[in-house]
């Protein structure tokens, strides 16, 4: 992947000077950094649309080391540019939550000074223009590129700016891919004030976060809880919830951190709690005050006495604000030495949820990318249920499910 992602307004590309600057910047970064020319910058010149195009942008935003936004009046009016900014901001936030520090990986270039104040997400960044010439700060880089009398200022800018990019690339954020770029909010859109009722007074804000908050309830044992596992299986666990890495070694990232990153990408407040009796308080709140509840279940931990009673209570309840995700490929899991036993225990514990349909249970998540994609989808689905004021709790007959579903195909897990 490229070292830097060049984010620009498509309407600015009709001006050939922007493309000229981008090519020159790539040469300077390649020369000063000793890097292959084809590994330096990414710039979407095609002006495409659709899911494949969005996936290409997401992939580059997930792995670039530096984000280079080209400020202009058109840039901050561009929805796509605002979504690109949201994607990279979600990556910075995920890194900060995992490591305690937010990398300074956004290095803007003032192509044309925007009129008026910058959006808050840009205004909060350090303004580096004082490090350059007065002409750059007053007129923007386009003037320096276009007019020969500013040639020396332009060359000086390239030297200094290239150095800024290379230094920022020394401490990049961890890779993080948003599940759906097209669903992200426009980071530049002004916040909408709440609508006033007929009486002219604003309503009191709702408490509890409403449908803008998600609680991740994690049912997983600690490493010491599962001495029966092989050393390779034990590598998935640690002493804390955040240590659980169900996709290791393909992905050694914490499932909890990645889940919170998906929430951040949707501008949602999130909280992580262990699975205990507090789960039922979350499921039974008034419909208009509900938060979203995502129960993330480790199939191996379903064998632990710690969770068996909890799952038995949960199995006879249903809630409009919740979903169960099992970050595993259950079909593949059953092929292992203890696979059928693990699935049988999981089915015995949560069979009503498995058979419920409607997305209540998702167990076909073979990779971290699949988990993030499906999580992004279910957050939207649960929000829709709450908005429709669906029934909060529904009891099912205690007799239990009468048949076992197929893992794949119509009606199968995760379908």
PDB file of N, CA and C in Angstrom, residues 306-347:
ATOM      1  N   UNK A 306     -19.228 -20.868  34.120  1.00  0.00           N
ATOM      2  CA  UNK A 306     -19.401 -19.444  34.328  1.00  0.00           C
ATOM      3  C   UNK A 306     -20.531 -18.871  33.474  1.00  0.00           C
ATOM      4  N   UNK A 307     -20.710 -19.393  32.249  1.00  0.00           N
ATOM      5  CA  UNK A 307     -21.680 -18.832  31.317  1.00  0.00           C
ATOM      6  C   UNK A 307     -22.919 -19.707  31.117  1.00  0.00           C
ATOM      7  N   UNK A 308     -22.918 -20.936  31.573  1.00  0.00           N
ATOM      8  CA  UNK A 308     -24.017 -21.841  31.258  1.00  0.00           C
ATOM      9  C   UNK A 308     -25.350 -21.358  31.837  1.00  0.00           C
ATOM     10  N   UNK A 309     -25.358 -20.908  33.080  1.00  0.00           N
ATOM     11  CA  UNK A 309     -26.592 -20.420  33.674  1.00  0.00           C
ATOM     12  C   UNK A 309     -27.046 -19.131  33.003  1.00  0.00           C
ATOM     13  N   UNK A 310     -26.092 -18.267  32.681  1.00  0.00           N
ATOM     14  CA  UNK A 310     -26.417 -17.008  32.000  1.00  0.00           C
ATOM     15  C   UNK A 310     -27.062 -17.275  30.650  1.00  0.00           C
ATOM     16  N   UNK A 311     -26.487 -18.203  29.878  1.00  0.00           N
ATOM     17  CA  UNK A 311     -27.037 -18.509  28.560  1.00  0.00           C
ATOM     18  C   UNK A 311     -28.409 -19.176  28.671  1.00  0.00           C
ATOM     19  N   UNK A 312     -28.609 -19.986  29.705  1.00  0.00           N
ATOM     20  CA  UNK A 312     -29.917 -20.627  29.882  1.00  0.00           C
ATOM     21  C   UNK A 312     -31.003 -19.578  30.091  1.00  0.00           C
ATOM     22  N   UNK A 313     -30.710 -18.549  30.864  1.00  0.00           N
ATOM     23  CA  UNK A 313     -31.682 -17.459  31.051  1.00  0.00           C
ATOM     24  C   UNK A 313     -31.870 -16.673  29.752  1.00  0.00           C
ATOM     25  N   UNK A 314     -30.769 -16.427  29.058  1.00  0.00           N
ATOM     26  CA  UNK A 314     -30.847 -15.632  27.833  1.00  0.00           C
ATOM     27  C   UNK A 314     -31.608 -16.366  26.740  1.00  0.00           C
ATOM     28  N   UNK A 315     -31.513 -17.686  26.717  1.00  0.00           N
ATOM     29  CA  UNK A 315     -32.069 -18.468  25.621  1.00  0.00           C
ATOM     30  C   UNK A 315     -33.588 -18.376  25.534  1.00  0.00           C
ATOM     31  N   UNK A 316     -34.269 -18.029  26.640  1.00  0.00           N
ATOM     32  CA  UNK A 316     -35.732 -17.927  26.615  1.00  0.00           C
ATOM     33  C   UNK A 316     -36.189 -16.486  26.522  1.00  0.00           C
ATOM     34  N   UNK A 317     -35.288 -15.600  26.133  1.00  0.00           N
ATOM     35  CA  UNK A 317     -35.640 -14.189  25.961  1.00  0.00           C
ATOM     36  C   UNK A 317     -35.287 -13.744  24.546  1.00  0.00           C
ATOM     37  N   UNK A 318     -35.961 -12.713  24.120  1.00  0.00           N
ATOM     38  CA  UNK A 318     -35.617 -12.089  22.845  1.00  0.00           C
ATOM     39  C   UNK A 318     -35.759 -10.596  23.009  1.00  0.00           C
ATOM     40  N   UNK A 319     -34.932  -9.821  22.376  1.00  0.00           N
ATOM     41  CA  UNK A 319     -34.958  -8.371  22.536  1.00  0.00           C
ATOM     42  C   UNK A 319     -34.753  -7.706  21.198  1.00  0.00           C
ATOM     43  N   UNK A 320     -35.475  -6.614  20.991  1.00  0.00           N
ATOM     44  CA  UNK A 320     -35.363  -5.895  19.718  1.00  0.00           C
ATOM     45  C   UNK A 320     -34.070  -5.120  19.594  1.00  0.00           C
ATOM     46  N   UNK A 321     -33.350  -4.946  20.693  1.00  0.00           N
ATOM     47  CA  UNK A 321     -32.161  -4.090  20.655  1.00  0.00           C
ATOM     48  C   UNK A 321     -30.878  -4.883  20.704  1.00  0.00           C
ATOM     49  N   UNK A 322     -30.912  -6.186  20.382  1.00  0.00           N
ATOM     50  CA  UNK A 322     -29.727  -7.006  20.596  1.00  0.00           C
ATOM     51  C   UNK A 322     -29.488  -7.987  19.467  1.00  0.00           C
ATOM     52  N   UNK A 323     -28.271  -8.505  19.434  1.00  0.00           N
ATOM     53  CA  UNK A 323     -27.872  -9.525  18.477  1.00  0.00           C
ATOM     54  C   UNK A 323     -26.703 -10.283  19.084  1.00  0.00           C
ATOM     55  N   UNK A 324     -26.535 -11.529  18.681  1.00  0.00           N
ATOM     56  CA  UNK A 324     -25.404 -12.344  19.135  1.00  0.00           C
ATOM     57  C   UNK A 324     -24.473 -12.577  17.950  1.00  0.00           C
ATOM     58  N   UNK A 325     -23.200 -12.302  18.145  1.00  0.00           N
ATOM     59  CA  UNK A 325     -22.170 -12.568  17.137  1.00  0.00           C
ATOM     60  C   UNK A 325     -21.171 -13.578  17.701  1.00  0.00           C
ATOM     61  N   UNK A 326     -20.844 -14.568  16.895  1.00  0.00           N
ATOM     62  CA  UNK A 326     -19.822 -15.547  17.265  1.00  0.00           C
ATOM     63  C   UNK A 326     -18.675 -15.394  16.277  1.00  0.00           C
ATOM     64  N   UNK A 327     -17.573 -14.764  16.670  1.00  0.00           N
ATOM     65  CA  UNK A 327     -16.476 -14.518  15.720  1.00  0.00           C
ATOM     66  C   UNK A 327     -15.706 -15.800  15.410  1.00  0.00           C
ATOM     67  N   UNK A 328     -16.287 -16.595  14.544  1.00  0.00           N
ATOM     68  CA  UNK A 328     -15.716 -17.887  14.191  1.00  0.00           C
ATOM     69  C   UNK A 328     -16.417 -18.396  12.941  1.00  0.00           C
ATOM     70  N   UNK A 329     -15.775 -19.309  12.252  1.00  0.00           N
ATOM     71  CA  UNK A 329     -16.446 -20.052  11.188  1.00  0.00           C
ATOM     72  C   UNK A 329     -16.884 -21.367  11.817  1.00  0.00           C
ATOM     73  N   UNK A 330     -18.143 -21.459  12.247  1.00  0.00           N
ATOM     74  CA  UNK A 330     -18.608 -22.633  12.975  1.00  0.00           C
ATOM     75  C   UNK A 330     -18.547 -23.899  12.127  1.00  0.00           C
ATOM     76  N   UNK A 331     -18.717 -23.749  10.823  1.00  0.00           N
ATOM     77  CA  UNK A 331     -18.632 -24.906   9.942  1.00  0.00           C
ATOM     78  C   UNK A 331     -17.229 -25.510   9.987  1.00  0.00           C
ATOM     79  N   UNK A 332     -16.214 -24.635   9.922  1.00  0.00           N
ATOM     80  CA  UNK A 332     -14.831 -25.101  10.002  1.00  0.00           C
ATOM     81  C   UNK A 332     -14.503 -25.599  11.407  1.00  0.00           C
ATOM     82  N   UNK A 333     -15.045 -24.928  12.404  1.00  0.00           N
ATOM     83  CA  UNK A 333     -14.768 -25.313  13.786  1.00  0.00           C
ATOM     84  C   UNK A 333     -15.205 -26.747  14.058  1.00  0.00           C
ATOM     85  N   UNK A 334     -16.324 -27.140  13.483  1.00  0.00           N
ATOM     86  CA  UNK A 334     -16.840 -28.496  13.723  1.00  0.00           C
ATOM     87  C   UNK A 334     -15.935 -29.580  13.146  1.00  0.00           C
ATOM     88  N   UNK A 335     -15.045 -29.210  12.240  1.00  0.00           N
ATOM     89  CA  UNK A 335     -14.143 -30.195  11.645  1.00  0.00           C
ATOM     90  C   UNK A 335     -12.978 -30.552  12.569  1.00  0.00           C
ATOM     91  N   UNK A 336     -12.774 -29.756  13.642  1.00  0.00           N
ATOM     92  CA  UNK A 336     -11.702 -30.013  14.582  1.00  0.00           C
ATOM     93  C   UNK A 336     -12.014 -31.189  15.492  1.00  0.00           C
ATOM     94  N   UNK A 337     -11.014 -31.626  16.290  1.00  0.00           N
ATOM     95  CA  UNK A 337     -11.199 -32.795  17.164  1.00  0.00           C
ATOM     96  C   UNK A 337     -12.373 -32.659  18.127  1.00  0.00           C
ATOM     97  N   UNK A 338     -12.591 -31.461  18.690  1.00  0.00           N
ATOM     98  CA  UNK A 338     -13.678 -31.227  19.630  1.00  0.00           C
ATOM     99  C   UNK A 338     -14.802 -30.387  19.021  1.00  0.00           C
ATOM    100  N   UNK A 339     -14.804 -30.275  17.697  1.00  0.00           N
ATOM    101  CA  UNK A 339     -15.721 -29.345  17.042  1.00  0.00           C
ATOM    102  C   UNK A 339     -17.185 -29.644  17.274  1.00  0.00           C
ATOM    103  N   UNK A 340     -17.603 -30.894  17.109  1.00  0.00           N
ATOM    104  CA  UNK A 340     -19.012 -31.218  17.303  1.00  0.00           C
ATOM    105  C   UNK A 340     -19.448 -30.979  18.745  1.00  0.00           C
ATOM    106  N   UNK A 341     -18.562 -31.284  19.678  1.00  0.00           N
ATOM    107  CA  UNK A 341     -18.891 -31.055  21.078  1.00  0.00           C
ATOM    108  C   UNK A 341     -19.081 -29.564  21.350  1.00  0.00           C
ATOM    109  N   UNK A 342     -18.214 -28.729  20.773  1.00  0.00           N
ATOM    110  CA  UNK A 342     -18.337 -27.285  20.960  1.00  0.00           C
ATOM    111  C   UNK A 342     -19.652 -26.775  20.383  1.00  0.00           C
ATOM    112  N   UNK A 343     -19.982 -27.225  19.170  1.00  0.00           N
ATOM    113  CA  UNK A 343     -21.208 -26.749  18.558  1.00  0.00           C
ATOM    114  C   UNK A 343     -22.434 -27.233  19.330  1.00  0.00           C
ATOM    115  N   UNK A 344     -22.394 -28.503  19.778  1.00  0.00           N
ATOM    116  CA  UNK A 344     -23.533 -29.040  20.525  1.00  0.00           C
ATOM    117  C   UNK A 344     -23.766 -28.224  21.796  1.00  0.00           C
ATOM    118  N   UNK A 345     -22.700 -27.852  22.467  1.00  0.00           N
ATOM    119  CA  UNK A 345     -22.847 -27.064  23.680  1.00  0.00           C
ATOM    120  C   UNK A 345     -23.404 -25.681  23.354  1.00  0.00           C
ATOM    121  N   UNK A 346     -22.905 -25.083  22.276  1.00  0.00           N
ATOM    122  CA  UNK A 346     -23.387 -23.760  21.881  1.00  0.00           C
ATOM    123  C   UNK A 346     -24.865 -23.820  21.505  1.00  0.00           C
ATOM    124  N   UNK A 347     -25.245 -24.860  20.774  1.00  0.00           N
ATOM    125  CA  UNK A 347     -26.640 -25.001  20.360  1.00  0.00           C
ATOM    126  C   UNK A 347     -27.549 -25.259  21.554  1.00  0.00           C
TER     127      UNK A 347
END
